[in-house]
Short mmCIF file of C-alpha atoms and ligand atoms in Angstrom, two decimals:
data_model
loop_
_atom_site.label_atom_id
_atom_site.label_comp_id
_atom_site.label_asym_id
_atom_site.label_seq_id
_atom_site.Cartn_x
_atom_site.Cartn_y
_atom_site.Cartn_z
CA MET M 301 -45.15 42.07 3.82
CA GLU M 302 -45.34 40.58 7.50
CA ILE M 303 -43.52 42.23 10.11
CA ILE M 304 -42.05 39.57 12.88
CA LYS M 305 -41.06 40.74 16.35
CA THR M 306 -40.44 37.64 18.09
CA VAL M 307 -38.09 34.72 17.80
CA ASP M 308 -41.07 32.09 18.61
CA LEU M 309 -43.37 33.57 15.73
CA MET M 310 -40.30 34.03 13.11
CA GLN M 311 -39.12 30.44 14.24
CA GLN M 312 -42.97 29.40 13.42
CA ALA M 313 -43.20 31.14 10.17
CA SER M 314 -39.98 29.53 8.89
CA ASP M 315 -41.41 26.38 9.58
CA THR M 316 -44.41 27.02 7.99
CA ILE M 317 -42.59 28.33 4.79
CA ARG M 318 -40.14 25.33 4.85
CA MET M 319 -42.62 22.47 5.33
CA SER M 320 -44.94 24.09 2.64
CA GLY M 321 -41.80 23.21 0.14
CA GLU M 322 -40.39 27.04 -0.42
CA SER M 323 -36.98 28.07 0.25
CA ILE M 324 -35.96 30.86 2.37
CA ALA M 325 -33.18 33.63 2.07
CA LEU M 326 -32.18 35.99 4.84
CA VAL M 327 -30.88 39.53 4.55
CA PRO M 328 -29.71 40.27 7.83
CA THR M 329 -29.81 44.46 7.80
CA MET M 330 -29.30 47.21 10.97
CA GLY M 331 -31.17 49.33 9.20
CA PHE M 332 -31.24 52.64 7.31
CA LEU M 333 -31.63 51.04 3.84
CA HIS M 334 -29.86 52.09 0.93
CA GLU M 335 -29.40 50.90 -2.91
CA GLY M 336 -26.52 48.86 -1.29
CA HIS M 337 -29.09 46.65 0.75
CA LEU M 338 -31.85 46.87 -1.91
CA MET M 339 -29.52 44.74 -4.12
CA LEU M 340 -28.87 41.87 -1.56
CA MET M 341 -32.37 41.99 -1.11
CA ARG M 342 -33.03 41.16 -5.37
CA ALA M 343 -29.76 39.01 -5.16
CA ALA M 344 -31.63 37.22 -2.53
CA LYS M 345 -34.96 37.17 -4.25
CA ASP M 346 -33.33 35.33 -7.54
CA HIS M 347 -31.99 32.81 -5.23
CA CYS M 348 -34.96 31.79 -3.13
CA ASP M 349 -38.64 32.10 -3.18
CA GLN M 350 -39.61 33.63 0.10
CA LEU M 351 -37.50 36.81 1.11
CA VAL M 352 -36.49 37.36 4.99
CA VAL M 353 -34.90 40.97 5.83
CA SER M 354 -33.70 41.32 9.35
CA LEU M 355 -33.60 44.74 11.17
CA PHE M 356 -31.62 44.65 14.38
CA VAL M 357 -29.23 47.49 15.28
CA ASN M 358 -26.96 44.70 17.14
CA PRO M 359 -25.50 46.29 20.27
CA THR M 360 -23.18 43.36 20.54
CA GLN M 361 -20.94 44.52 17.79
CA PHE M 362 -20.33 47.86 19.04
CA GLY M 363 -17.23 49.08 20.95
CA PRO M 364 -17.92 50.96 24.15
CA ASN M 365 -16.59 54.29 22.07
CA GLU M 366 -18.52 53.36 18.83
CA ASP M 367 -21.50 55.11 17.02
CA PHE M 368 -24.30 52.22 18.73
CA GLU M 369 -26.56 54.90 20.26
CA ALA M 370 -26.02 57.33 17.25
CA TYR M 371 -26.25 55.00 14.59
CA PRO M 372 -28.88 55.98 12.03
CA ARG M 373 -32.31 54.99 12.14
CA ASP M 374 -35.32 55.27 9.84
CA THR M 375 -37.67 52.19 10.78
CA GLN M 376 -40.66 53.33 8.56
CA GLY M 377 -38.51 54.18 5.67
CA ASP M 378 -37.10 50.69 6.02
CA LEU M 379 -40.38 48.82 5.85
CA LYS M 380 -41.33 50.60 2.84
CA LYS M 381 -37.99 50.06 0.83
CA ALA M 382 -38.01 46.53 1.94
CA GLU M 383 -41.58 46.16 1.08
CA ASP M 384 -41.21 47.92 -2.33
CA VAL M 385 -38.42 45.22 -3.23
CA GLY M 386 -40.50 42.54 -2.16
CA ALA M 387 -39.49 41.29 1.06
CA ASP M 388 -42.05 38.90 2.33
CA VAL M 389 -41.10 39.04 5.71
CA MET M 390 -39.41 41.91 8.21
CA PHE M 391 -37.87 39.99 11.31
CA MET M 392 -37.25 43.10 13.57
CA PRO M 393 -36.72 41.86 17.18
CA SER M 394 -35.68 44.29 20.30
CA ALA M 395 -32.38 44.07 21.84
CA LYS M 396 -34.37 42.07 24.97
CA GLU M 397 -35.91 39.42 22.49
CA MET M 398 -32.40 38.96 20.84
CA TYR M 399 -30.50 38.91 23.94
CA PRO M 400 -32.61 37.60 27.25
CA PRO M 401 -30.94 38.15 30.29
CA GLY M 402 -28.61 35.28 31.74
CA ALA M 403 -27.20 34.63 27.94
CA GLN M 404 -23.84 33.03 28.14
CA THR M 405 -22.76 31.92 24.68
CA SER M 406 -21.26 33.23 21.58
CA VAL M 407 -20.03 32.39 18.35
CA VAL M 408 -16.25 32.90 17.97
CA VAL M 409 -14.34 32.87 14.68
CA LYS M 410 -10.20 32.33 16.01
CA ASP M 411 -7.68 34.08 13.41
CA LEU M 412 -9.87 35.62 10.52
CA PRO M 413 -11.26 38.62 13.08
CA GLN M 414 -7.30 39.17 14.15
CA HIS M 415 -6.90 41.09 10.92
CA LEU M 416 -8.02 44.60 9.22
CA CYS M 417 -10.94 45.95 11.31
CA GLY M 418 -10.84 43.16 13.97
CA LEU M 419 -7.51 45.00 14.82
CA SER M 420 -9.28 48.37 16.02
CA ARG M 421 -12.24 47.38 16.93
CA PRO M 422 -11.57 44.00 19.28
CA GLY M 423 -14.58 41.90 20.03
CA HIS M 424 -16.67 43.28 16.97
CA PHE M 425 -16.54 40.05 15.14
CA ASP M 426 -17.53 38.27 17.90
CA GLY M 427 -20.70 40.29 17.90
CA VAL M 428 -21.20 39.68 14.62
CA THR M 429 -20.98 35.75 13.99
CA THR M 430 -22.79 35.70 17.49
CA VAL M 431 -26.19 37.55 16.08
CA VAL M 432 -25.69 36.24 12.44
CA ALA M 433 -25.36 32.29 14.05
CA LYS M 434 -28.60 33.50 16.03
CA LEU M 435 -30.43 35.02 13.10
CA PHE M 436 -29.77 31.84 11.39
CA HIS M 437 -31.38 29.73 14.16
CA ILE M 438 -34.39 31.67 14.26
CA VAL M 439 -35.11 32.08 10.51
CA LYS M 440 -33.26 28.99 9.30
CA PRO M 441 -32.36 30.21 6.13
CA HIS M 442 -31.71 28.50 2.92
CA ALA M 443 -29.16 31.04 1.38
CA ALA M 444 -27.86 34.15 3.17
CA VAL M 445 -26.91 37.07 1.45
CA PHE M 446 -23.92 39.96 2.48
CA GLY M 447 -22.11 42.68 0.79
CA GLN M 448 -18.68 42.13 -0.11
CA LYS M 449 -17.93 45.89 0.83
CA ASP M 450 -17.48 44.48 4.69
CA TYR M 451 -15.46 41.71 3.10
CA GLN M 452 -14.01 40.73 6.32
CA GLN M 453 -17.57 40.12 7.54
CA LEU M 454 -18.12 38.04 4.42
CA ALA M 455 -15.17 36.27 4.93
CA VAL M 456 -15.78 35.57 8.84
CA ILE M 457 -19.00 34.65 8.42
CA SER M 458 -18.26 32.02 5.49
CA ARG M 459 -15.69 30.37 8.06
CA MET M 460 -18.50 30.22 10.64
CA VAL M 461 -20.80 28.58 8.39
CA MET M 462 -18.10 25.94 6.67
CA ASP M 463 -16.90 25.23 10.46
CA LEU M 464 -20.19 24.61 12.07
CA ASP M 465 -21.58 22.89 9.47
CA MET M 466 -24.59 25.45 8.98
CA ASP M 467 -26.40 24.19 5.88
CA ILE M 468 -26.75 27.75 4.55
CA GLN M 469 -25.64 28.61 1.12
CA ILE M 470 -23.56 32.28 1.93
CA ILE M 471 -23.86 34.65 -1.08
CA GLY M 472 -21.66 37.53 -1.50
CA VAL M 473 -22.79 40.37 -3.44
CA PRO M 474 -20.31 43.36 -5.18
CA THR M 475 -20.24 46.48 -3.33
CA VAL M 476 -22.84 49.40 -4.67
CA ARG M 477 -21.41 52.42 -5.44
CA GLU M 478 -22.68 56.00 -5.58
CA ALA M 479 -22.17 57.27 -9.42
CA ASP M 480 -19.19 59.22 -7.98
CA GLY M 481 -17.31 55.93 -6.49
CA LEU M 482 -18.24 56.41 -2.92
CA ALA M 483 -19.16 53.02 -1.56
CA MET M 484 -22.59 52.96 -0.16
CA SER M 485 -22.95 52.72 3.84
CA SER M 486 -25.32 53.88 6.31
CA ARG M 487 -23.09 55.49 7.68
CA ASN M 488 -22.09 58.02 4.82
CA SER M 489 -25.10 59.96 6.15
CA TYR M 490 -22.89 61.59 8.94
CA LEU M 491 -20.20 62.86 6.12
CA LYS M 492 -20.36 66.53 5.96
CA PRO M 493 -20.74 67.70 2.46
CA GLU M 494 -16.64 68.76 2.69
CA GLU M 495 -15.96 65.46 4.25
CA ARG M 496 -18.07 63.74 1.55
CA ILE M 497 -15.28 64.85 -1.09
CA SER M 498 -12.41 63.87 1.01
CA ALA M 499 -14.12 59.89 1.24
CA LEU M 500 -13.92 59.65 -2.58
CA SER M 501 -9.96 59.49 -1.73
CA LEU M 502 -10.94 55.75 -0.92
CA LYS M 503 -11.98 54.26 -3.97
CA LYS M 504 -9.70 56.65 -6.00
CA SER M 505 -6.94 54.88 -3.95
CA LEU M 506 -7.87 51.59 -4.77
CA ASP M 507 -7.89 52.37 -8.42
CA LEU M 508 -4.70 54.28 -8.19
CA ALA M 509 -3.20 50.64 -6.43
CA GLN M 510 -4.73 48.64 -9.57
CA ARG M 511 -2.99 51.51 -11.79
CA LEU M 512 0.33 50.94 -10.23
CA PHE M 513 -0.14 46.91 -10.10
CA ARG M 514 -0.70 46.76 -13.88
CA GLU M 515 1.93 48.84 -14.72
CA GLY M 516 4.23 46.25 -13.04
CA GLU M 517 4.81 47.12 -9.36
CA LYS M 518 4.86 43.97 -6.96
CA LYS M 519 6.00 45.44 -3.73
CA ALA M 520 2.98 45.90 -1.61
CA GLN M 521 5.00 48.33 0.74
CA VAL M 522 5.39 50.72 -2.26
CA VAL M 523 1.82 50.89 -2.92
CA LYS M 524 0.81 51.01 0.66
CA ASP M 525 3.18 54.15 1.23
CA PHE M 526 2.07 55.46 -2.44
CA VAL M 527 -1.79 55.12 -1.34
CA LYS M 528 -1.50 56.44 2.49
CA SER M 529 -0.08 59.67 0.98
CA TYR M 530 -2.58 60.15 -1.66
CA ILE M 531 -5.21 59.32 0.91
CA LEU M 532 -3.62 62.01 3.46
CA GLU M 533 -3.48 64.93 0.88
CA HIS M 534 -7.16 64.88 1.20
CA PRO M 535 -8.60 66.98 4.74
CA TYR M 536 -9.97 65.23 7.31
CA THR M 537 -8.80 62.12 6.53
CA GLU M 538 -6.88 59.97 9.14
CA ILE M 539 -6.22 56.31 8.34
CA ASP M 540 -7.00 53.09 10.20
CA TYR M 541 -5.28 50.88 8.16
CA ILE M 542 -4.61 50.28 5.04
CA THR M 543 -3.44 46.00 3.99
CA LEU M 544 -2.71 44.23 0.85
CA CYS M 545 -3.51 41.17 1.96
CA ASP M 546 -4.12 37.56 0.99
CA PRO M 547 -8.21 37.23 0.43
CA VAL M 548 -8.52 33.82 2.08
CA THR M 549 -6.19 34.28 5.15
CA LEU M 550 -6.57 37.96 5.32
CA GLU M 551 -2.75 37.80 6.42
CA ASP M 552 -0.43 40.82 4.88
CA VAL M 553 1.51 39.96 1.42
CA ASN M 554 4.76 41.63 0.80
CA THR M 555 4.37 40.28 -2.92
CA LEU M 556 1.18 41.31 -4.70
CA SER M 557 0.10 39.06 -7.21
CA ASP M 558 -3.42 38.12 -9.41
CA GLY M 559 -6.34 38.56 -6.85
CA THR M 560 -4.32 39.99 -4.04
CA LEU M 561 -7.15 41.80 -1.88
CA MET M 562 -6.47 45.56 -0.96
CA ALA M 563 -8.72 46.69 2.15
CA MET M 564 -8.91 49.80 4.09
CA ALA M 565 -10.43 51.85 6.93
CA VAL M 566 -10.33 55.44 6.98
CA ARG M 567 -11.89 58.17 9.28
CA VAL M 568 -13.10 61.11 7.45
CA GLY M 569 -13.90 63.58 10.26
CA LYS M 570 -15.50 61.38 12.72
CA THR M 571 -16.88 58.52 10.44
CA ARG M 572 -14.95 55.33 9.79
CA LEU M 573 -15.24 54.45 6.07
CA ILE M 574 -13.79 51.22 4.48
CA ASP M 575 -13.87 50.08 1.34
CA ASN M 576 -11.65 47.22 -0.52
CA GLY M 577 -11.09 45.69 -4.45
CA ARG M 578 -9.05 42.65 -5.51
CA LEU M 579 -5.81 43.36 -7.67
CA VAL M 580 -6.38 41.99 -11.33
CA LYS M 581 -3.61 41.80 -13.76
O1 PAF N 1624 -23.75 44.51 7.92
C1 PAF N 1624 -24.52 44.73 9.26
O2 PAF N 1624 -25.18 45.09 8.96
C2 PAF N 1624 -24.12 43.96 10.31
O3 PAF N 1624 -22.76 43.46 10.72
C3 PAF N 1624 -25.34 42.13 10.49
C4 PAF N 1624 -24.63 41.15 9.47
C5 PAF N 1624 -26.41 42.99 9.99
C6 PAF N 1624 -25.13 41.97 11.55
O4 PAF N 1624 -25.90 42.71 12.62
#
């Protein structure tokens, strides 16, 4: 696996791959790789000839009181995991390389970030779309792969690609879970053992909502109230949001239907966790 740290060298490497007639898939990551990331890489390899993984903890998507400094890092472990899965290139730029002094441009999707996580993380998605647009211009992929666990991120990036006519196929990969149902996340490493037990309430509450819907409940408010009190029965939990919304616009719905998205962010101790699922008849 080749390790590339500068924008120029990455662009040259991508040009060479493209000129040889091979296709490129990109898996953007912030490192501290887990099985969820490795599934994205495997999916990427199924779609393209060459797999580029990027590792960059992007400062512009963290708010002033968020965990940028504390974000878990394990560069050596990440390099080994990516290589073992068969990545061809690891692009790992410095913050200076990605954001040289004087930069003035950002990419902003207007409406989709005004829901779900965007409400409590103002500016977060502007940071995400800007860095992902930059990665797209640097790596020049034919396809890019993202996890459905970050449903809103996938929706925002898909919208950006559509709106800006980026010639890149966006592939969403289903959430990978631990055996007990906890959605895999680099931030799970923050959880103390007793908090981890409470964290299982997220997935269990998605299952609960699904059951209520199958049993005929159509009122979003009823399901939301039920799920809220279920989660709050678990110690250390504090709800940021629980929403039942349209899976495309992310607008709240009053009446549930097949495919309605239920998404949530819950603090367990100091760790903010997200999860989501689509209601199915
Ligand atoms: O999902 C992530 O890890 C990040 O938001 C991403 C897409 C790598 C952009 O920094």
